[in-house]
Amino acid sequence: MRRSPGHGAWGFPPRLIGRSCTASAGLPPPRHSGGGRTGCGGCRHADDGRSPAPHPLRRLFGRPDFVRLWAVGGIANAMRWVEILVAGIFVFELTGSALAVSLLAVVRALPMLAFGAVAGALAETQDRRRLLMLGQATSAASTCGILALALGGALQPWHLGVSGFLGGLVWTGEMASRRRMVTEVAGEAEVVPALAMDSMTSNTTRMAGPLLGGVLYQTLGLAAAYGVAAACYALSFALLAGVRHAQARRRLRPRQLVAEVADAMQLVRRMPVLQAVILVTLAMNLFGFCFTAVLPALGAQAFGASPSRSGC
């Protein structure tokens, strides 16, 4: 083979002579004992010495603020479902009316429908951590009130309706504040695993909460279930007190809040994708998840299920 000028033996450039043929072919050179890499040409490549990057979940759970916010979400959601099931069973046992049970669920859902859009805009002007703490304190006070009424034998369905409405207000504020804080403390690089973990926890506690509520109601009674809920809300309040969260806030201007809600509605009108998401959400909540409101009545009336089985 004829050599061209500036090339070494076999026509390869001099800078490639002595390099590993496997590296030249795009293959990793073989490892040898001694801490380095040696190609077939005899050259050695030093290892970079860097350890593998930690798993995203390990990085997330290494951040105390994320852990606290994640725990608050799991605890509060589980206790919310404890309340929903226990209140429904009690009202059905007292009234025998599935309609009364469903109205209890409607009252709890009203704040999300009426104030959901405003809560999102309000969370941008107020300290979100303090809003969450106020919500957990309200939930603890509400459940303590139901506990006291139950122990005194004076509990009525309308008491549970008022407590459910307050719980709905707290839920609305939490949806607007806590999820935003989770993304902020996780950092831009970890937003996806943070939200995935938070969503998985929410769905898990949605299963565990009713089961716990049914077991507590069947074995210890309504007062015990609300006592456990009150203690858990107090724990959530304490966890939030330790969160360190820096937030850029705007001044509260009522006209600006109204304008932001109007802008959001205009945005939905301009984007068919958002319209589709909202319509699917409405359809699922109206026709897919509506049965959960009457599960206590359905379980007891149609299947003769005990409270713990209704929770399953």
Coordinates of C-alpha atoms in Angstrom, one line a residue, residues 41-308:
G41 CA -1.3 -0.1 21.4
G42 CA 0.1 -0.1 24.9
C43 CA -1.1 3.4 25.9
R44 CA -2.9 3.8 29.3
H45 CA -6.0 5.9 30.0
A46 CA -6.5 7.1 33.5
D47 CA -9.9 6.6 35.1
D48 CA -11.7 9.8 35.8
G49 CA -12.4 8.6 39.4
R50 CA -15.9 10.0 39.4
S51 CA -18.6 8.0 41.2
P52 CA -22.0 7.4 39.5
A53 CA -24.5 10.2 40.0
P54 CA -26.9 9.4 42.9
H55 CA -30.5 8.4 42.0
P56 CA -32.9 11.3 41.7
L57 CA -35.0 10.0 44.6
R58 CA -31.9 9.8 46.8
R59 CA -31.2 13.4 46.0
L60 CA -34.8 14.4 46.7
F61 CA -35.0 12.6 50.1
G62 CA -31.7 14.2 51.0
R63 CA -33.5 17.6 51.1
P64 CA -35.2 18.0 54.4
D65 CA -37.7 20.6 53.1
F66 CA -38.9 18.3 50.4
V67 CA -39.3 15.4 52.9
R68 CA -41.4 17.6 55.2
L69 CA -43.7 18.8 52.4
W70 CA -44.0 15.3 51.0
A71 CA -44.9 13.9 54.4
V72 CA -47.4 16.7 55.0
G73 CA -49.1 15.8 51.7
G74 CA -49.3 12.1 52.6
I75 CA -50.5 12.6 56.1
A76 CA -53.1 15.2 55.2
N77 CA -54.5 13.3 52.3
A78 CA -54.8 10.1 54.3
M79 CA -56.7 11.8 57.1
R80 CA -58.9 13.6 54.5
W81 CA -60.0 10.2 53.3
V82 CA -60.4 8.9 56.9
E83 CA -62.9 11.8 57.5
I84 CA -64.8 11.2 54.2
L85 CA -65.4 7.6 54.9
V86 CA -66.1 7.9 58.6
A87 CA -68.5 10.8 58.2
G88 CA -70.4 9.0 55.4
I89 CA -70.8 5.8 57.4
F90 CA -72.0 7.8 60.5
V91 CA -74.5 9.8 58.5
F92 CA -75.9 6.8 56.7
E93 CA -76.3 4.9 60.0
L94 CA -78.1 7.9 61.5
T95 CA -80.4 8.8 58.6
G96 CA -80.5 5.8 56.4
S97 CA -80.3 8.2 53.4
A98 CA -77.8 7.8 50.6
L99 CA -78.8 11.3 49.4
A100 CA -77.6 12.7 52.8
V101 CA -74.3 10.9 52.3
S102 CA -73.9 12.3 48.8
L103 CA -74.8 15.9 50.0
L104 CA -72.0 15.6 52.5
A105 CA -69.5 14.9 49.7
V106 CA -71.0 17.9 47.7
V107 CA -70.4 20.3 50.6
R108 CA -66.8 19.2 50.8
A109 CA -66.3 19.7 47.1
L110 CA -67.9 23.1 46.8
P111 CA -64.8 25.2 47.9
M112 CA -62.7 23.6 45.1
L113 CA -65.3 24.6 42.6
A114 CA -66.0 28.1 43.9
F115 CA -62.6 29.2 45.0
G116 CA -60.1 27.0 43.2
A117 CA -59.1 29.7 40.6
V118 CA -58.9 32.4 43.2
A119 CA -56.8 30.3 45.5
G120 CA -54.1 29.8 42.9
A121 CA -53.8 33.6 42.4
L122 CA -53.9 34.3 46.1
A123 CA -51.1 31.8 46.8
E124 CA -48.8 34.1 44.7
T125 CA -49.3 37.0 47.0
Q126 CA -49.2 35.3 50.4
D127 CA -46.6 33.2 52.3
R128 CA -47.5 29.7 51.1
R129 CA -46.0 28.1 54.1
R130 CA -48.1 30.1 56.4
L131 CA -51.2 29.4 54.3
L132 CA -50.5 25.7 54.7
M133 CA -50.0 26.0 58.4
L134 CA -53.2 27.9 58.7
G135 CA -55.0 25.1 56.8
Q136 CA -53.6 22.3 59.0
A137 CA -54.5 24.3 62.2
T138 CA -58.0 24.7 60.8
S139 CA -58.3 21.0 60.1
A140 CA -57.0 20.1 63.6
A141 CA -59.5 22.5 65.2
S142 CA -62.4 21.2 63.1
T143 CA -61.7 17.6 63.9
C144 CA -61.3 18.4 67.6
G145 CA -64.7 20.0 67.5
I146 CA -66.2 16.8 65.9
L147 CA -64.4 14.7 68.5
A148 CA -65.9 16.8 71.4
L149 CA -69.4 16.6 69.9
A150 CA -69.1 12.8 69.4
L151 CA -67.9 12.2 73.0
G152 CA -70.7 14.4 74.3
G153 CA -73.3 12.5 72.2
A154 CA -74.4 15.7 70.4
L155 CA -73.0 15.1 67.0
Q156 CA -75.5 15.8 64.1
P157 CA -75.1 15.5 60.3
W158 CA -74.9 19.3 59.8
H159 CA -71.9 19.4 62.1
L160 CA -70.1 17.1 59.8
G161 CA -71.3 19.2 56.8
V162 CA -69.6 22.3 58.4
S163 CA -66.5 20.3 59.1
G164 CA -66.5 19.0 55.5
F165 CA -66.8 22.5 54.1
L166 CA -63.8 23.7 56.1
G167 CA -61.9 20.6 55.0
G168 CA -62.7 21.5 51.4
L169 CA -61.4 25.0 51.9
V170 CA -58.1 23.6 53.3
W171 CA -57.9 21.1 50.4
T172 CA -58.3 24.0 47.9
G173 CA -55.5 26.0 49.5
E174 CA -53.2 23.0 49.7
M175 CA -53.6 22.2 46.0
A176 CA -52.7 25.8 45.2
S177 CA -49.7 26.1 47.6
R178 CA -48.1 22.8 48.6
R179 CA -47.6 21.4 45.1
R180 CA -45.9 24.7 44.0
M181 CA -43.6 24.6 47.0
V182 CA -42.7 21.0 46.2
T183 CA -41.5 22.0 42.8
E184 CA -39.6 24.9 44.2
V185 CA -37.7 23.1 46.9
A186 CA -37.0 20.1 44.5
G187 CA -35.2 22.4 42.0
E188 CA -35.7 22.5 38.3
A189 CA -33.7 19.4 37.6
E190 CA -35.8 17.2 40.0
V191 CA -39.3 18.6 39.2
V192 CA -40.5 15.5 37.4
P193 CA -39.5 12.8 40.0
A194 CA -40.7 15.1 42.8
L195 CA -44.2 15.5 41.3
A196 CA -44.2 11.8 40.4
M197 CA -43.4 10.8 44.0
D198 CA -46.0 13.2 45.4
S199 CA -48.6 11.9 43.0
M200 CA -47.9 8.3 43.9
T201 CA -48.1 9.1 47.6
S202 CA -51.4 10.8 47.0
N203 CA -52.9 7.8 45.3
T204 CA -51.5 5.4 47.9
T205 CA -53.0 7.3 50.8
R206 CA -56.2 7.5 48.9
M207 CA -56.3 3.7 49.3
A208 CA -54.9 3.5 52.8
G209 CA -57.0 6.3 54.3
P210 CA -60.4 4.8 53.9
L211 CA -59.1 1.4 55.1
L212 CA -57.7 3.0 58.2
G213 CA -60.9 5.0 58.7
G214 CA -63.1 1.9 58.4
V215 CA -61.0 -0.1 60.9
L216 CA -61.0 2.8 63.4
Y217 CA -64.7 3.3 63.1
Q218 CA -65.5 -0.4 63.5
T219 CA -63.1 -1.1 66.4
L220 CA -63.0 2.2 68.3
G221 CA -65.8 4.4 67.0
L222 CA -66.1 7.7 65.3
A223 CA -64.5 9.7 68.1
A224 CA -61.3 7.7 67.9
A225 CA -61.1 8.2 64.1
Y226 CA -61.4 11.9 64.5
G227 CA -59.0 11.9 67.4
V228 CA -56.4 10.2 65.2
A229 CA -57.1 12.7 62.4
A230 CA -56.6 15.7 64.8
A231 CA -53.3 14.4 66.0
C232 CA -52.1 13.8 62.5
Y233 CA -53.1 17.4 61.4
A234 CA -51.1 18.7 64.4
L235 CA -48.1 16.7 63.3
S236 CA -48.5 18.2 59.8
F237 CA -48.5 21.7 61.4
A238 CA -45.3 20.9 63.2
L239 CA -43.6 19.6 60.1
L240 CA -44.5 22.7 58.1
A241 CA -43.1 24.9 60.9
G242 CA -39.6 23.5 60.1
V243 CA -39.8 24.2 56.4
R244 CA -37.4 26.8 55.1
H245 CA -38.8 28.2 51.9
A246 CA -37.9 31.5 50.1
Q247 CA -40.7 32.9 48.1
A248 CA -41.0 36.0 45.9
R249 CA -44.3 37.5 46.7
R250 CA -46.4 40.2 45.1
R251 CA -48.6 42.7 46.8
L252 CA -52.2 41.7 47.3
R253 CA -54.4 43.7 44.9
P254 CA -58.0 42.4 44.6
R255 CA -58.4 43.9 41.1
Q256 CA -55.2 42.1 40.1
L257 CA -56.5 38.8 41.4
V258 CA -59.7 39.2 39.3
A259 CA -57.6 40.2 36.3
E260 CA -55.4 37.1 36.7
V261 CA -58.4 34.8 36.9
A262 CA -59.8 36.4 33.8
D263 CA -56.5 36.0 32.0
A264 CA -56.4 32.3 32.9
M265 CA -59.9 31.9 31.5
Q266 CA -58.9 33.6 28.3
L267 CA -55.8 31.3 28.0
V268 CA -58.1 28.3 28.3
R269 CA -60.3 29.6 25.5
R270 CA -57.3 30.1 23.2
M271 CA -55.7 26.6 23.8
P272 CA -57.8 23.6 22.8
V273 CA -55.4 21.3 24.6
L274 CA -56.3 22.9 28.0
Q275 CA -60.0 22.7 27.1
A276 CA -59.6 19.0 26.4
V277 CA -57.8 18.5 29.7
I278 CA -60.5 20.4 31.7
L279 CA -63.3 18.5 29.9
V280 CA -61.7 15.1 30.6
T281 CA -61.3 16.1 34.3
L282 CA -64.9 17.2 34.6
A283 CA -66.1 14.0 32.9
M284 CA -64.0 11.8 35.2
N285 CA -65.2 13.6 38.3
L286 CA -68.8 13.7 37.3
F287 CA -69.2 10.2 35.9
G288 CA -66.1 8.2 37.0
F289 CA -65.4 9.1 40.6
C290 CA -68.9 10.1 41.7
F291 CA -69.5 6.6 43.1
T292 CA -67.0 7.2 45.9
A293 CA -69.4 9.6 47.6
V294 CA -72.0 6.9 48.2
L295 CA -69.7 3.9 48.9
P296 CA -70.6 3.8 52.6
A297 CA -74.3 3.6 51.8
L298 CA -73.8 1.2 48.9
G299 CA -71.6 -1.1 50.9
A300 CA -74.0 -1.3 53.9
Q301 CA -77.3 -1.4 52.0
A302 CA -76.4 -3.6 49.0
F303 CA -73.8 -5.9 50.4
G304 CA -74.1 -5.6 54.2
A305 CA -70.5 -4.7 54.4
S306 CA -68.9 -3.7 57.7
P307 CA -67.1 -0.3 58.0
S308 CA -63.7 -1.9 57.6

